[in-house]
C-alpha cells in the first residue's frame, strides 16, 4: 500500500443495553512520501493520487468490551459509479448491526403464570 494520509470521523457512538455501537468514516489519500516516512506530518498529497473512503460499523459486547458482536466494513473510491449504492447498502447493514442481539432480553418478552394445582 502506498503512503497515505488518513482522516477519520465518528458518525455515531451509542451505548445500548447489549453493547456499544460505533459507526465511523475514514478517508485515505495517497501522498508523495516514501513508505519509511509514513509518520511524517509534512507529507504532501499526491496530485491525481488514489482516494478511498471506508465506511465501518462495529458492535462490542457490553459484558466483554473486547469482544466484537458484529461488524461491517466497506472501502471504495468515491469516484466509483456504484459508491452511492454501496453507501446505502452499508447504512442498511449498520442498522442491522446496531440491532444485533438487542431483542434477546426485552422485558415482557416471556410471560409465566402459575396456575392452581389440579
Tab-separated table of N, CA and C in Angstrom:
chain	number	residue	atom	x	y	z
A	1	UNK	N	0.848	-1.176	0.000
A	1	UNK	CA	0.000	0.000	0.000
A	1	UNK	C	0.894	1.240	0.000
A	2	UNK	N	0.630	2.182	-0.888
A	2	UNK	CA	1.427	3.407	-0.909
A	2	UNK	C	1.165	4.247	0.333
A	3	UNK	N	2.084	5.149	0.671
A	3	UNK	CA	1.876	6.015	1.833
A	3	UNK	C	0.582	6.814	1.686
A	4	UNK	N	-0.163	6.889	2.754
A	4	UNK	CA	-1.458	7.568	2.703
A	4	UNK	C	-1.617	8.512	3.887
A	5	UNK	N	-2.458	9.496	3.682
A	5	UNK	CA	-2.877	10.409	4.728
A	5	UNK	C	-4.273	9.966	5.118
A	6	UNK	N	-4.576	9.926	6.377
A	6	UNK	CA	-5.885	9.428	6.765
A	6	UNK	C	-6.606	10.429	7.638
A	7	UNK	N	-7.900	10.508	7.429
A	7	UNK	CA	-8.764	11.375	8.227
A	7	UNK	C	-9.973	10.535	8.608
A	8	UNK	N	-10.289	10.517	9.874
A	8	UNK	CA	-11.442	9.723	10.304
A	8	UNK	C	-12.410	10.603	11.076
A	9	UNK	N	-13.655	10.184	11.066
A	9	UNK	CA	-14.663	10.906	11.843
A	9	UNK	C	-15.680	9.911	12.380
A	10	UNK	N	-16.075	10.115	13.630
A	10	UNK	CA	-17.119	9.297	14.227
A	10	UNK	C	-18.457	9.797	13.721
A	11	UNK	N	-19.268	8.894	13.229
A	11	UNK	CA	-20.619	9.251	12.845
A	11	UNK	C	-21.574	8.955	13.985
A	12	UNK	N	-21.241	7.909	14.760
A	12	UNK	CA	-22.131	7.519	15.842
A	12	UNK	C	-21.366	6.722	16.888
A	13	UNK	N	-21.682	6.960	18.139
A	13	UNK	CA	-21.162	6.185	19.258
A	13	UNK	C	-22.295	6.107	20.269
A	14	UNK	N	-22.862	4.897	20.416
A	14	UNK	CA	-24.036	4.742	21.277
A	14	UNK	C	-23.859	3.559	22.210
A	15	UNK	N	-24.192	3.779	23.482
A	15	UNK	CA	-24.227	2.683	24.448
A	15	UNK	C	-25.635	2.114	24.452
A	16	UNK	N	-25.751	0.847	24.083
A	16	UNK	CA	-27.032	0.148	24.035
A	16	UNK	C	-27.040	-0.922	25.120
A	17	UNK	N	-28.201	-1.470	25.481
A	17	UNK	CA	-28.253	-2.480	26.544
A	17	UNK	C	-27.343	-3.691	26.303
A	18	UNK	N	-27.215	-4.133	25.057
A	18	UNK	CA	-26.422	-5.326	24.779
A	18	UNK	C	-25.007	-5.021	24.293
A	19	UNK	N	-24.646	-3.735	24.165
A	19	UNK	CA	-23.290	-3.420	23.729
A	19	UNK	C	-23.137	-1.998	23.239
A	20	UNK	N	-21.934	-1.684	22.807
A	20	UNK	CA	-21.614	-0.351	22.299
A	20	UNK	C	-21.549	-0.400	20.782
A	21	UNK	N	-22.269	0.514	20.141
A	21	UNK	CA	-22.309	0.603	18.684
A	21	UNK	C	-21.451	1.782	18.243
A	22	UNK	N	-20.531	1.536	17.302
A	22	UNK	CA	-19.637	2.572	16.783
A	22	UNK	C	-19.750	2.587	15.262
A	23	UNK	N	-19.982	3.776	14.715
A	23	UNK	CA	-20.023	3.932	13.261
A	23	UNK	C	-19.033	5.028	12.891
A	24	UNK	N	-18.159	4.742	11.926
A	24	UNK	CA	-17.181	5.743	11.540
A	24	UNK	C	-16.912	5.735	10.043
A	25	UNK	N	-16.263	6.799	9.615
A	25	UNK	CA	-15.923	7.003	8.213
A	25	UNK	C	-14.452	7.402	8.174
A	26	UNK	N	-13.679	6.759	7.291
A	26	UNK	CA	-12.251	7.032	7.194
A	26	UNK	C	-11.917	7.349	5.741
A	27	UNK	N	-11.198	8.453	5.519
A	27	UNK	CA	-10.748	8.834	4.179
A	27	UNK	C	-9.251	8.566	4.074
A	28	UNK	N	-8.850	7.882	3.010
A	28	UNK	CA	-7.441	7.638	2.724
A	28	UNK	C	-7.072	8.415	1.471
A	29	UNK	N	-5.958	9.153	1.529
A	29	UNK	CA	-5.485	9.929	0.387
A	29	UNK	C	-4.009	9.604	0.187
A	30	UNK	N	-3.623	9.265	-1.033
A	30	UNK	CA	-2.238	8.920	-1.331
A	30	UNK	C	-1.353	10.161	-1.236
A	31	UNK	N	-0.147	9.981	-0.658
A	31	UNK	CA	0.807	11.087	-0.510
A	31	UNK	C	2.066	10.809	-1.336
A	32	UNK	N	2.952	11.794	-1.388
A	32	UNK	CA	4.200	11.646	-2.146
A	32	UNK	C	5.343	11.112	-1.276
A	33	UNK	N	5.134	10.926	0.007
A	33	UNK	CA	6.190	10.444	0.907
A	33	UNK	C	6.518	8.978	0.645
A	34	UNK	N	7.752	8.618	0.966
A	34	UNK	CA	8.169	7.223	0.848
A	34	UNK	C	7.583	6.423	2.012
A	35	UNK	N	7.570	5.104	1.858
A	35	UNK	CA	6.989	4.237	2.888
A	35	UNK	C	7.657	4.425	4.248
A	36	UNK	N	8.966	4.708	4.248
A	36	UNK	CA	9.683	4.870	5.509
A	36	UNK	C	9.296	6.172	6.216
A	37	UNK	N	8.695	7.111	5.501
A	37	UNK	CA	8.345	8.413	6.069
A	37	UNK	C	6.857	8.527	6.369
A	38	UNK	N	6.155	7.437	6.485
A	38	UNK	CA	4.696	7.492	6.584
A	38	UNK	C	4.197	8.234	7.812
A	39	UNK	N	5.015	8.372	8.838
A	39	UNK	CA	4.581	9.094	10.038
A	39	UNK	C	4.889	10.592	9.975
A	40	UNK	N	5.551	11.033	8.934
A	40	UNK	CA	5.902	12.442	8.796
A	40	UNK	C	4.648	13.269	8.563
A	41	UNK	N	4.519	14.356	9.310
A	41	UNK	CA	3.337	15.208	9.197
A	41	UNK	C	3.375	16.101	7.962
A	42	UNK	N	4.555	16.277	7.351
A	42	UNK	CA	4.682	17.218	6.242
A	42	UNK	C	4.510	16.567	4.869
A	43	UNK	N	3.934	15.398	4.793
A	43	UNK	CA	3.726	14.731	3.502
A	43	UNK	C	2.695	15.492	2.677
A	44	UNK	N	3.037	15.736	1.425
A	44	UNK	CA	2.118	16.415	0.511
A	44	UNK	C	1.187	15.390	-0.131
A	45	UNK	N	-0.032	15.798	-0.399
A	45	UNK	CA	-0.991	14.921	-1.072
A	45	UNK	C	-0.588	14.812	-2.532
A	46	UNK	N	-0.573	13.592	-3.049
A	46	UNK	CA	-0.181	13.337	-4.433
A	46	UNK	C	-1.307	13.767	-5.367
A	47	UNK	N	-0.979	14.657	-6.310
A	47	UNK	CA	-1.980	15.106	-7.286
A	47	UNK	C	-2.399	13.912	-8.142
A	48	UNK	N	-3.682	13.694	-8.254
A	48	UNK	CA	-4.187	12.563	-9.034
A	48	UNK	C	-3.994	11.228	-8.339
A	49	UNK	N	-3.600	11.265	-7.062
A	49	UNK	CA	-3.381	10.029	-6.314
A	49	UNK	C	-4.693	9.353	-5.946
A	50	UNK	N	-4.573	8.144	-5.463
A	50	UNK	CA	-5.767	7.378	-5.085
A	50	UNK	C	-6.428	7.968	-3.843
A	51	UNK	N	-7.738	7.946	-3.863
A	51	UNK	CA	-8.535	8.386	-2.714
A	51	UNK	C	-9.579	7.310	-2.445
A	52	UNK	N	-9.661	6.905	-1.201
A	52	UNK	CA	-10.654	5.902	-0.828
A	52	UNK	C	-11.389	6.361	0.415
A	53	UNK	N	-12.638	5.944	0.506
A	53	UNK	CA	-13.446	6.216	1.690
A	53	UNK	C	-13.872	4.857	2.241
A	54	UNK	N	-13.630	4.662	3.523
A	54	UNK	CA	-14.049	3.428	4.185
A	54	UNK	C	-15.187	3.755	5.137
A	55	UNK	N	-16.243	2.979	5.047
A	55	UNK	CA	-17.406	3.114	5.916
A	55	UNK	C	-17.432	1.878	6.799
A	56	UNK	N	-17.510	2.073	8.099
A	56	UNK	CA	-17.432	0.937	9.011
A	56	UNK	C	-18.392	1.103	10.175
A	57	UNK	N	-18.872	-0.024	10.683
A	57	UNK	CA	-19.631	-0.016	11.929
A	57	UNK	C	-19.320	-1.297	12.691
A	58	UNK	N	-19.296	-1.164	13.994
A	58	UNK	CA	-18.933	-2.255	14.889
A	58	UNK	C	-19.872	-2.250	16.081
A	59	UNK	N	-20.113	-3.440	16.635
A	59	UNK	CA	-20.868	-3.537	17.880
A	59	UNK	C	-20.074	-4.415	18.836
A	60	UNK	N	-19.745	-3.830	19.987
A	60	UNK	CA	-18.958	-4.521	21.000
A	60	UNK	C	-19.874	-5.023	22.105
A	61	UNK	N	-19.557	-6.183	22.642
A	61	UNK	CA	-20.342	-6.827	23.690
A	61	UNK	C	-20.262	-6.019	24.984
A	62	UNK	N	-21.412	-5.773	25.616
A	62	UNK	CA	-21.453	-4.996	26.863
A	62	UNK	C	-20.791	-5.753	28.013
A	63	UNK	N	-20.949	-7.079	28.053
A	63	UNK	CA	-20.387	-7.854	29.156
A	63	UNK	C	-18.888	-8.095	28.988
A	64	UNK	N	-18.383	-8.002	27.758
A	64	UNK	CA	-16.961	-8.184	27.483
A	64	UNK	C	-16.564	-7.175	26.405
A	65	UNK	N	-16.185	-5.952	26.771
A	65	UNK	CA	-15.943	-4.881	25.801
A	65	UNK	C	-14.910	-5.206	24.724
A	66	UNK	N	-14.028	-6.147	24.973
A	66	UNK	CA	-13.044	-6.529	23.960
A	66	UNK	C	-13.603	-7.460	22.907
A	67	UNK	N	-14.817	-7.932	23.122
A	67	UNK	CA	-15.433	-8.897	22.214
A	67	UNK	C	-16.324	-8.186	21.199
A	68	UNK	N	-16.151	-8.531	19.943
A	68	UNK	CA	-16.907	-7.923	18.854
A	68	UNK	C	-18.113	-8.796	18.536
A	69	UNK	N	-19.321	-8.219	18.623
A	69	UNK	CA	-20.540	-8.967	18.302
A	69	UNK	C	-20.794	-9.009	16.804
A	70	UNK	N	-20.590	-7.879	16.130
A	70	UNK	CA	-20.838	-7.800	14.689
A	70	UNK	C	-20.048	-6.635	14.111
A	71	UNK	N	-19.773	-6.727	12.804
A	71	UNK	CA	-19.048	-5.650	12.143
A	71	UNK	C	-19.378	-5.615	10.660
A	72	UNK	N	-19.177	-4.462	10.062
A	72	UNK	CA	-19.312	-4.301	8.618
A	72	UNK	C	-18.310	-3.241	8.192
A	73	UNK	N	-17.573	-3.514	7.123
A	73	UNK	CA	-16.545	-2.600	6.645
A	73	UNK	C	-16.528	-2.628	5.131
A	74	UNK	N	-16.614	-1.454	4.524
A	74	UNK	CA	-16.551	-1.333	3.068
A	74	UNK	C	-15.646	-0.161	2.711
A	75	UNK	N	-14.713	-0.387	1.784
A	75	UNK	CA	-13.826	0.666	1.289
A	75	UNK	C	-13.967	0.750	-0.221
A	76	UNK	N	-14.100	1.981	-0.713
A	76	UNK	CA	-14.327	2.180	-2.141
A	76	UNK	C	-13.946	3.604	-2.520
A	77	UNK	N	-13.534	3.781	-3.748
A	77	UNK	CA	-13.243	5.117	-4.258
A	77	UNK	C	-14.549	5.883	-4.422
A	78	UNK	N	-14.553	7.154	-4.022
A	78	UNK	CA	-15.765	7.965	-4.163
A	78	UNK	C	-16.110	8.209	-5.630
A	79	UNK	N	-15.132	8.075	-6.518
A	79	UNK	CA	-15.384	8.264	-7.939
A	79	UNK	C	-16.012	7.030	-8.585
A	80	UNK	N	-16.036	5.923	-7.872
A	80	UNK	CA	-16.633	4.702	-8.402
A	80	UNK	C	-18.122	4.932	-8.625
A	81	UNK	N	-18.653	4.525	-9.793
A	81	UNK	CA	-20.067	4.782	-10.094
A	81	UNK	C	-21.049	4.128	-9.115
A	82	UNK	N	-20.648	3.076	-8.437
A	82	UNK	CA	-21.562	2.391	-7.516
A	82	UNK	C	-21.377	2.844	-6.069
A	83	UNK	N	-20.613	3.916	-5.844
A	83	UNK	CA	-20.314	4.350	-4.480
A	83	UNK	C	-21.579	4.654	-3.681
A	84	UNK	N	-22.519	5.394	-4.252
A	84	UNK	CA	-23.742	5.756	-3.525
A	84	UNK	C	-24.569	4.515	-3.187
A	85	UNK	N	-24.585	3.549	-4.099
A	85	UNK	CA	-25.302	2.291	-3.843
A	85	UNK	C	-24.643	1.525	-2.692
A	86	UNK	N	-23.320	1.489	-2.695
A	86	UNK	CA	-22.577	0.809	-1.625
A	86	UNK	C	-22.802	1.523	-0.296
A	87	UNK	N	-22.835	2.857	-0.317
A	87	UNK	CA	-23.084	3.629	0.907
A	87	UNK	C	-24.467	3.304	1.469
A	88	UNK	N	-25.474	3.217	0.603
A	88	UNK	CA	-26.834	2.893	1.050
A	88	UNK	C	-26.884	1.484	1.639
A	89	UNK	N	-26.207	0.537	0.999
A	89	UNK	CA	-26.169	-0.838	1.500
A	89	UNK	C	-25.449	-0.896	2.849
A	90	UNK	N	-24.387	-0.103	2.994
A	90	UNK	CA	-23.653	-0.058	4.264
A	90	UNK	C	-24.541	0.492	5.378
A	91	UNK	N	-25.333	1.518	5.073
A	91	UNK	CA	-26.256	2.081	6.071
A	91	UNK	C	-27.247	1.019	6.544
A	92	UNK	N	-27.758	0.207	5.613
A	92	UNK	CA	-28.688	-0.869	5.982
A	92	UNK	C	-27.986	-1.893	6.869
A	93	UNK	N	-26.765	-2.267	6.489
A	93	UNK	CA	-26.006	-3.229	7.291
A	93	UNK	C	-25.727	-2.680	8.688
A	94	UNK	N	-25.420	-1.392	8.773
A	94	UNK	CA	-25.138	-0.785	10.078
A	94	UNK	C	-26.376	-0.783	10.969
A	95	UNK	N	-27.535	-0.553	10.391
A	95	UNK	CA	-28.773	-0.611	11.180
A	95	UNK	C	-28.996	-2.021	11.716
A	96	UNK	N	-28.713	-3.038	10.894
A	96	UNK	CA	-28.852	-4.431	11.337
A	96	UNK	C	-27.844	-4.748	12.440
A	97	UNK	N	-26.629	-4.247	12.306
A	97	UNK	CA	-25.602	-4.477	13.325
A	97	UNK	C	-25.970	-3.770	14.622
A	98	UNK	N	-26.509	-2.573	14.517
A	98	UNK	CA	-26.934	-1.824	15.703
A	98	UNK	C	-28.013	-2.593	16.468
A	99	UNK	N	-28.903	-3.266	15.741
A	99	UNK	CA	-29.989	-4.021	16.364
A	99	UNK	C	-29.568	-5.429	16.789
A	100	UNK	N	-28.359	-5.858	16.436
A	100	UNK	CA	-27.903	-7.218	16.736
A	100	UNK	C	-27.971	-7.509	18.232
A	101	UNK	N	-28.611	-8.610	18.570
A	101	UNK	CA	-28.738	-9.110	19.947
A	101	UNK	C	-29.545	-8.211	20.866
A	102	UNK	N	-30.105	-7.123	20.373
A	102	UNK	CA	-30.862	-6.216	21.239
A	102	UNK	C	-32.217	-6.797	21.631
A	103	UNK	N	-32.741	-7.723	20.850
A	103	UNK	CA	-34.060	-8.276	21.158
A	103	UNK	C	-33.992	-9.486	22.077
A	104	UNK	N	-32.818	-9.874	22.520
A	104	UNK	CA	-32.687	-11.081	23.336
A	104	UNK	C	-33.350	-10.968	24.701
A	105	UNK	N	-33.214	-9.855	25.359
A	105	UNK	CA	-33.681	-9.745	26.736
A	105	UNK	C	-34.666	-8.599	26.918
A	106	UNK	N	-35.636	-8.512	26.054
A	106	UNK	CA	-36.633	-7.460	26.195
A	106	UNK	C	-37.549	-7.772	27.370
A	107	UNK	N	-37.821	-6.806	28.231
A	107	UNK	CA	-38.739	-7.047	29.339
A	107	UNK	C	-40.122	-7.389	28.786
A	108	UNK	N	-40.733	-8.387	29.373
A	108	UNK	CA	-42.070	-8.782	28.936
A	108	UNK	C	-42.073	-9.696	27.730
A	109	UNK	N	-40.896	-10.112	27.261
A	109	UNK	CA	-40.850	-10.995	26.102
A	109	UNK	C	-41.455	-12.354	26.455
A	110	UNK	N	-41.229	-12.794	27.682
A	110	UNK	CA	-41.788	-14.057	28.141
A	110	UNK	C	-42.703	-13.787	29.330
A	111	UNK	N	-43.806	-14.467	29.365
A	111	UNK	CA	-44.730	-14.324	30.490
A	111	UNK	C	-44.986	-15.712	31.067
A	112	UNK	N	-44.959	-15.793	32.363
A	112	UNK	CA	-45.216	-17.054	33.040
A	112	UNK	C	-46.360	-16.841	34.022
A	113	UNK	N	-47.231	-17.800	34.068
A	113	UNK	CA	-48.307	-17.707	35.053
A	113	UNK	C	-48.339	-19.003	35.847
A	114	UNK	N	-48.687	-18.862	37.088
A	114	UNK	CA	-48.782	-20.021	37.963
A	114	UNK	C	-50.260	-20.353	38.094
A	115	UNK	N	-50.599	-21.563	37.695
A	115	UNK	CA	-52.000	-21.973	37.766
A	115	UNK	C	-52.308	-22.657	39.082
A	116	UNK	N	-53.563	-22.868	39.313
A	116	UNK	CA	-53.992	-23.586	40.510
A	116	UNK	C	-53.639	-25.055	40.372
A	117	UNK	N	-53.281	-25.698	41.471
A	117	UNK	CA	-52.972	-27.129	41.385
A	117	UNK	C	-54.210	-27.914	40.960
A	118	UNK	N	-53.998	-28.934	40.162
A	118	UNK	CA	-55.149	-29.715	39.698
A	118	UNK	C	-55.467	-30.889	40.559
